[in-house]
Structures are given as C-alpha cells and as structure tokens.
C-alpha cells in the first residue's frame, strides 16, 4: 500500500467492507464506529485518527475470513504500529501499537471489563497473552501513550454495533492528512 490516503481508503472500501473480525459487522464499519465514538467523546484529533486506523493490520494482511488467524490476532497491534509509525505522527501510531496491550491491562485492573467483552474479543484474548500480571500492569502504565491506548480500547469495544450509523470515511480525511509525518502543524 502506498502512502496516500486515497489508497488507504480504497482498502477500507474494498476488502474492509467485506471482511469481519468475528463480529457481526465489517472491519471498516467497526473502525468507523470506533472513530465516531472517539469523536463523540471529545478525543483530540490525533486520537480520532488512531481510532479510525487501529485495526489497519487486517487491511494490510487481508486474512481470508477476517479474524481467525491467531498469529495476526496476536500481532495486529504491532503490525499496525509498524505501518503507521512510518506515515503518521507518534500520537496516532503510539496508541494503535498499544491497543491490544490496553485490553490485557483493562482485563487485569477493571473487574467489569472482561465480563463485557464480545465473544470474539474473549477468544482472541488468549492468543494475545491473557490479562497482565501486576508487574506488567505497572510497566504498561509507565509507557508513553498508555492512557490514550486505554481510551482507544474502550471506543474499540463500543464500535461493534451492527448497522449503527457513522460518518463516512471522507469525514475523517482532514484529520488523517493533518497528522501525516512532516505535515503536522
Ligand atoms: Fe478493533
């Protein structure tokens, strides 16, 4: 995939519209809903961009049936970070890189969190390493972007409602363009 937002959006409109992450909505609808939740919550623009991009690894790797590839489910945050950190500022790429760690963190520190996860998200938790132990919790909290990753994670979990209305991709284009490397003001 090239660096252009056009090609990125093409992937959202093409593969992303037809593939599912074990949820009852497409990858693209899931990411749009996550971004919409971030925007509704008053998130800074870089974090709205991170929300829209957080599962980009699935668009890059294109597994035949969305989720169900344990290796990709386990590594999609790192794969997304590797792609995004070459194209977008750290405030976008950083939280994406930690959004799976944030799930493991929340499972450790918030008793109600795990109970509210979707069935698909509970399944992937195992290949992602399970809940953090106390030392991992402390190490996570010390990381840059950890707090933003936790916010992103909660929007991610909200963004799984089949048929929920969202803005279209073009609504988010200016936010993405403003946070490309070398273009941030
Ligand atoms: Fe997600």
PDB file of C-alpha atoms and ligand atoms in Angstrom:
ATOM      1  CA  UNK A   1       0.000   0.000   0.000  1.00  0.00           C
ATOM      2  CA  UNK A   2       1.377   3.421  -0.865  1.00  0.00           C
ATOM      3  CA  UNK A   3       1.430   6.383   1.469  1.00  0.00           C
ATOM      4  CA  UNK A   4      -1.652   8.032   0.021  1.00  0.00           C
ATOM      5  CA  UNK A   5      -4.866   8.419   1.965  1.00  0.00           C
ATOM      6  CA  UNK A   6      -6.688   7.535  -1.276  1.00  0.00           C
ATOM      7  CA  UNK A   7      -5.133   4.068  -1.369  1.00  0.00           C
ATOM      8  CA  UNK A   8      -5.779   3.581   2.306  1.00  0.00           C
ATOM      9  CA  UNK A   9      -9.440   4.474   1.862  1.00  0.00           C
ATOM     10  CA  UNK A  10      -9.650   2.175  -1.142  1.00  0.00           C
ATOM     11  CA  UNK A  11      -8.637  -0.706   1.132  1.00  0.00           C
ATOM     12  CA  UNK A  12     -11.337   0.300   3.618  1.00  0.00           C
ATOM     13  CA  UNK A  13     -13.938   0.406   0.838  1.00  0.00           C
ATOM     14  CA  UNK A  14     -12.811  -2.818  -0.810  1.00  0.00           C
ATOM     15  CA  UNK A  15     -11.552  -5.591   1.489  1.00  0.00           C
ATOM     16  CA  UNK A  16     -12.589  -3.764   4.664  1.00  0.00           C
ATOM     17  CA  UNK A  17     -16.242  -3.694   3.640  1.00  0.00           C
ATOM     18  CA  UNK A  18     -16.453  -7.449   3.147  1.00  0.00           C
ATOM     19  CA  UNK A  19     -14.268  -8.896   5.900  1.00  0.00           C
ATOM     20  CA  UNK A  20     -15.247  -9.437   9.506  1.00  0.00           C
ATOM     21  CA  UNK A  21     -13.272  -9.763  12.733  1.00  0.00           C
ATOM     22  CA  UNK A  22     -15.507 -12.455  14.170  1.00  0.00           C
ATOM     23  CA  UNK A  23     -18.070  -9.710  14.841  1.00  0.00           C
ATOM     24  CA  UNK A  24     -21.378  -9.080  13.076  1.00  0.00           C
ATOM     25  CA  UNK A  25     -20.087  -6.026  11.222  1.00  0.00           C
ATOM     26  CA  UNK A  26     -17.342  -5.329   8.700  1.00  0.00           C
ATOM     27  CA  UNK A  27     -13.821  -4.224   9.618  1.00  0.00           C
ATOM     28  CA  UNK A  28     -14.496  -0.839   8.026  1.00  0.00           C
ATOM     29  CA  UNK A  29     -17.766  -0.310   9.897  1.00  0.00           C
ATOM     30  CA  UNK A  30     -16.007  -1.324  13.100  1.00  0.00           C
ATOM     31  CA  UNK A  31     -13.222   1.218  12.599  1.00  0.00           C
ATOM     32  CA  UNK A  32     -15.682   3.952  11.585  1.00  0.00           C
ATOM     33  CA  UNK A  33     -17.736   3.278  14.701  1.00  0.00           C
ATOM     34  CA  UNK A  34     -14.600   3.375  16.849  1.00  0.00           C
ATOM     35  CA  UNK A  35     -13.607   6.737  15.352  1.00  0.00           C
ATOM     36  CA  UNK A  36     -17.126   8.069  15.768  1.00  0.00           C
ATOM     37  CA  UNK A  37     -17.104   7.038  19.449  1.00  0.00           C
ATOM     38  CA  UNK A  38     -13.780   8.830  19.922  1.00  0.00           C
ATOM     39  CA  UNK A  39     -15.086  11.958  18.256  1.00  0.00           C
ATOM     40  CA  UNK A  40     -18.304  11.889  20.287  1.00  0.00           C
ATOM     41  CA  UNK A  41     -16.218  11.568  23.448  1.00  0.00           C
ATOM     42  CA  UNK A  42     -14.282  14.746  22.580  1.00  0.00           C
ATOM     43  CA  UNK A  43     -10.985  12.993  21.825  1.00  0.00           C
ATOM     44  CA  UNK A  44      -8.168  15.074  20.342  1.00  0.00           C
ATOM     45  CA  UNK A  45      -7.944  14.733  16.539  1.00  0.00           C
ATOM     46  CA  UNK A  46      -4.823  12.529  16.626  1.00  0.00           C
ATOM     47  CA  UNK A  47      -6.665  10.029  18.788  1.00  0.00           C
ATOM     48  CA  UNK A  48      -9.696  10.090  16.492  1.00  0.00           C
ATOM     49  CA  UNK A  49      -7.279   9.248  13.661  1.00  0.00           C
ATOM     50  CA  UNK A  50      -5.810   6.427  15.751  1.00  0.00           C
ATOM     51  CA  UNK A  51      -9.321   5.085  16.330  1.00  0.00           C
ATOM     52  CA  UNK A  52     -10.050   5.045  12.599  1.00  0.00           C
ATOM     53  CA  UNK A  53      -6.749   3.272  11.881  1.00  0.00           C
ATOM     54  CA  UNK A  54      -6.399   0.943  14.852  1.00  0.00           C
ATOM     55  CA  UNK A  55      -7.101  -2.357  13.033  1.00  0.00           C
ATOM     56  CA  UNK A  56      -5.349  -1.368   9.786  1.00  0.00           C
ATOM     57  CA  UNK A  57      -3.191  -4.505  10.064  1.00  0.00           C
ATOM     58  CA  UNK A  58      -6.152  -6.595   8.901  1.00  0.00           C
ATOM     59  CA  UNK A  59      -6.423  -4.469   5.744  1.00  0.00           C
ATOM     60  CA  UNK A  60      -2.701  -4.912   5.095  1.00  0.00           C
ATOM     61  CA  UNK A  61      -2.611  -8.675   5.638  1.00  0.00           C
ATOM     62  CA  UNK A  62      -6.110  -9.469   4.373  1.00  0.00           C
ATOM     63  CA  UNK A  63      -6.805 -12.833   6.018  1.00  0.00           C
ATOM     64  CA  UNK A  64      -9.360 -14.840   4.040  1.00  0.00           C
ATOM     65  CA  UNK A  65     -12.010 -14.640   6.732  1.00  0.00           C
ATOM     66  CA  UNK A  66     -11.049 -11.568   8.751  1.00  0.00           C
ATOM     67  CA  UNK A  67     -10.301 -12.807  12.253  1.00  0.00           C
ATOM     68  CA  UNK A  68      -9.390 -16.389  12.964  1.00  0.00           C
ATOM     69  CA  UNK A  69      -5.685 -16.107  12.180  1.00  0.00           C
ATOM     70  CA  UNK A  70      -4.144 -16.463  15.652  1.00  0.00           C
ATOM     71  CA  UNK A  71      -0.798 -15.073  14.544  1.00  0.00           C
ATOM     72  CA  UNK A  72      -2.410 -11.949  13.101  1.00  0.00           C
ATOM     73  CA  UNK A  73      -4.840 -11.544  16.006  1.00  0.00           C
ATOM     74  CA  UNK A  74      -1.887 -11.690  18.364  1.00  0.00           C
ATOM     75  CA  UNK A  75       0.311  -9.282  16.419  1.00  0.00           C
ATOM     76  CA  UNK A  76      -2.060  -6.880  14.693  1.00  0.00           C
ATOM     77  CA  UNK A  77      -1.217  -4.006  17.033  1.00  0.00           C
ATOM     78  CA  UNK A  78       2.495  -4.320  16.270  1.00  0.00           C
ATOM     79  CA  UNK A  79       1.880  -4.717  12.524  1.00  0.00           C
ATOM     80  CA  UNK A  80      -0.382  -1.661  12.551  1.00  0.00           C
ATOM     81  CA  UNK A  81       2.187   0.319  14.518  1.00  0.00           C
ATOM     82  CA  UNK A  82       4.972  -0.609  12.072  1.00  0.00           C
ATOM     83  CA  UNK A  83       2.865   0.630   9.165  1.00  0.00           C
ATOM     84  CA  UNK A  84       1.516   3.758  10.849  1.00  0.00           C
ATOM     85  CA  UNK A  85       4.734   4.904  12.526  1.00  0.00           C
ATOM     86  CA  UNK A  86       6.316   5.355   9.083  1.00  0.00           C
ATOM     87  CA  UNK A  87       3.425   7.505   7.908  1.00  0.00           C
ATOM     88  CA  UNK A  88       1.766   9.242  10.865  1.00  0.00           C
ATOM     89  CA  UNK A  89       2.913  11.143  13.959  1.00  0.00           C
ATOM     90  CA  UNK A  90       3.520   9.247  17.202  1.00  0.00           C
ATOM     91  CA  UNK A  91       0.261  10.467  18.749  1.00  0.00           C
ATOM     92  CA  UNK A  92      -1.539   8.377  16.070  1.00  0.00           C
ATOM     93  CA  UNK A  93       0.749   5.337  15.818  1.00  0.00           C
ATOM     94  CA  UNK A  94       1.568   5.011  19.536  1.00  0.00           C
ATOM     95  CA  UNK A  95      -1.936   4.269  20.862  1.00  0.00           C
ATOM     96  CA  UNK A  96      -2.564   1.839  17.970  1.00  0.00           C
ATOM     97  CA  UNK A  97       0.597  -0.043  18.924  1.00  0.00           C
ATOM     98  CA  UNK A  98      -0.688  -0.437  22.478  1.00  0.00           C
ATOM     99  CA  UNK A  99      -4.380  -1.110  21.897  1.00  0.00           C
ATOM    100  CA  UNK A 100      -4.076  -4.874  22.417  1.00  0.00           C
ATOM    101  CA  UNK A 101      -1.873  -4.339  25.483  1.00  0.00           C
ATOM    102  CA  UNK A 102      -4.583  -1.977  26.751  1.00  0.00           C
ATOM    103  CA  UNK A 103      -7.109  -4.803  26.549  1.00  0.00           C
ATOM    104  CA  UNK A 104      -4.818  -7.062  28.587  1.00  0.00           C
ATOM    105  CA  UNK A 105      -4.327  -4.166  31.019  1.00  0.00           C
ATOM    106  CA  UNK A 106      -8.039  -3.478  31.417  1.00  0.00           C
ATOM    107  CA  UNK A 107      -8.759  -7.181  31.943  1.00  0.00           C
ATOM    108  CA  UNK A 108      -6.321  -7.031  34.864  1.00  0.00           C
ATOM    109  CA  UNK A 109      -7.437  -3.786  36.521  1.00  0.00           C
ATOM    110  CA  UNK A 110     -11.162  -3.486  35.751  1.00  0.00           C
ATOM    111  CA  UNK A 111     -13.233  -6.443  37.007  1.00  0.00           C
ATOM    112  CA  UNK A 112     -16.243  -5.483  34.911  1.00  0.00           C
ATOM    113  CA  UNK A 113     -14.250  -5.026  31.718  1.00  0.00           C
ATOM    114  CA  UNK A 114     -13.623  -8.645  30.793  1.00  0.00           C
ATOM    115  CA  UNK A 115     -17.231  -9.607  31.505  1.00  0.00           C
ATOM    116  CA  UNK A 116     -18.381  -7.014  28.966  1.00  0.00           C
ATOM    117  CA  UNK A 117     -16.056  -8.107  26.133  1.00  0.00           C
ATOM    118  CA  UNK A 118     -17.568  -9.548  22.972  1.00  0.00           C
ATOM    119  CA  UNK A 119     -17.250 -13.301  22.433  1.00  0.00           C
ATOM    120  CA  UNK A 120     -14.716 -12.758  19.637  1.00  0.00           C
ATOM    121  CA  UNK A 121     -12.659 -10.468  21.845  1.00  0.00           C
ATOM    122  CA  UNK A 122     -12.603 -13.027  24.656  1.00  0.00           C
ATOM    123  CA  UNK A 123     -11.412 -15.672  22.159  1.00  0.00           C
ATOM    124  CA  UNK A 124      -8.554 -13.528  20.907  1.00  0.00           C
ATOM    125  CA  UNK A 125      -7.515 -12.501  24.430  1.00  0.00           C
ATOM    126  CA  UNK A 126      -5.893 -15.903  24.870  1.00  0.00           C
ATOM    127  CA  UNK A 127      -3.648 -15.633  21.793  1.00  0.00           C
ATOM    128  CA  UNK A 128      -2.871 -12.068  22.819  1.00  0.00           C
ATOM    129  CA  UNK A 129      -1.389 -13.329  26.099  1.00  0.00           C
ATOM    130  CA  UNK A 130      -4.289 -13.036  28.565  1.00  0.00           C
ATOM    131  CA  UNK A 131      -4.634 -10.438  31.337  1.00  0.00           C
ATOM    132  CA  UNK A 132      -1.478  -8.688  32.558  1.00  0.00           C
ATOM    133  CA  UNK A 133       0.098  -9.691  35.866  1.00  0.00           C
ATOM    134  CA  UNK A 134       0.809  -6.909  38.416  1.00  0.00           C
ATOM    135  CA  UNK A 135       4.336  -6.238  37.130  1.00  0.00           C
ATOM    136  CA  UNK A 136       3.034  -5.991  33.548  1.00  0.00           C
ATOM    137  CA  UNK A 137       0.319  -3.599  34.733  1.00  0.00           C
ATOM    138  CA  UNK A 138       2.937  -1.260  36.231  1.00  0.00           C
ATOM    139  CA  UNK A 139       5.164  -1.491  33.164  1.00  0.00           C
ATOM    140  CA  UNK A 140       2.234  -0.699  30.860  1.00  0.00           C
ATOM    141  CA  UNK A 141       1.185   2.336  32.892  1.00  0.00           C
ATOM    142  CA  UNK A 142       4.694   3.788  32.509  1.00  0.00           C
ATOM    143  CA  UNK A 143       4.618   3.655  28.696  1.00  0.00           C
ATOM    144  CA  UNK A 144       4.084   6.751  26.554  1.00  0.00           C
ATOM    145  CA  UNK A 145       0.598   6.666  25.003  1.00  0.00           C
ATOM    146  CA  UNK A 146      -0.691   4.106  27.545  1.00  0.00           C
ATOM    147  CA  UNK A 147      -3.501   6.353  28.705  1.00  0.00           C
ATOM    148  CA  UNK A 148      -4.558   7.139  25.135  1.00  0.00           C
ATOM    149  CA  UNK A 149      -4.407   3.431  24.282  1.00  0.00           C
ATOM    150  CA  UNK A 150      -6.825   2.663  27.119  1.00  0.00           C
ATOM    151  CA  UNK A 151      -9.235   5.306  25.816  1.00  0.00           C
ATOM    152  CA  UNK A 152      -8.891   3.871  22.310  1.00  0.00           C
ATOM    153  CA  UNK A 153      -9.558   0.393  23.655  1.00  0.00           C
ATOM    154  CA  UNK A 154     -12.852   1.426  25.224  1.00  0.00           C
ATOM    155  CA  UNK A 155     -14.047   3.025  21.964  1.00  0.00           C
ATOM    156  CA  UNK A 156     -12.862  -0.112  20.137  1.00  0.00           C
ATOM    157  CA  UNK A 157     -15.103  -2.213  22.367  1.00  0.00           C
ATOM    158  CA  UNK A 158     -18.057   0.121  21.750  1.00  0.00           C
ATOM    159  CA  UNK A 159     -17.600   0.012  17.976  1.00  0.00           C
ATOM    160  CA  UNK A 160     -19.228  -3.353  17.386  1.00  0.00           C
ATOM    161  CA  UNK A 161     -22.899  -2.493  16.835  1.00  0.00           C
ATOM    162  CA  UNK A 162     -24.254  -3.912  13.552  1.00  0.00           C
ATOM    163  CA  UNK A 163     -25.900  -1.205  11.462  1.00  0.00           C
ATOM    164  CA  UNK A 164     -25.032   1.728  13.729  1.00  0.00           C
ATOM    165  CA  UNK A 165     -24.788   4.941  11.663  1.00  0.00           C
ATOM    166  CA  UNK A 166     -21.401   6.646  11.307  1.00  0.00           C
ATOM    167  CA  UNK A 167     -19.881   9.462   9.298  1.00  0.00           C
ATOM    168  CA  UNK A 168     -18.276   8.211   6.071  1.00  0.00           C
ATOM    169  CA  UNK A 169     -14.539   7.877   5.535  1.00  0.00           C
ATOM    170  CA  UNK A 170     -14.244  11.285   3.876  1.00  0.00           C
ATOM    171  CA  UNK A 171     -15.388  12.936   7.089  1.00  0.00           C
ATOM    172  CA  UNK A 172     -12.098  11.807   8.638  1.00  0.00           C
ATOM    173  CA  UNK A 173      -9.768  12.645   5.712  1.00  0.00           C
ATOM    174  CA  UNK A 174      -8.701  16.074   7.035  1.00  0.00           C
ATOM    175  CA  UNK A 175      -7.793  14.568  10.404  1.00  0.00           C
ATOM    176  CA  UNK A 176      -5.633  11.898   8.776  1.00  0.00           C
ATOM    177  CA  UNK A 177      -3.949  14.371   6.434  1.00  0.00           C
ATOM    178  CA  UNK A 178      -3.174  16.724   9.316  1.00  0.00           C
ATOM    179  CA  UNK A 179      -1.265  14.006  11.133  1.00  0.00           C
ATOM    180  CA  UNK A 180       0.841  12.592   8.318  1.00  0.00           C
ATOM    181  CA  UNK A 181       4.536  12.726   9.135  1.00  0.00           C
ATOM    182  CA  UNK A 182       6.017  16.040   8.117  1.00  0.00           C
ATOM    183  CA  UNK A 183       2.629  17.687   7.715  1.00  0.00           C
ATOM    184  CA  UNK A 184       1.510  18.145  11.312  1.00  0.00           C
ATOM    185  CA  UNK A 185       1.149  21.774  12.261  1.00  0.00           C
TER     186      UNK A 185
HETATM  187 FE1  LIG B   1     -10.836  -3.035  16.906  1.00  0.00          FE
END
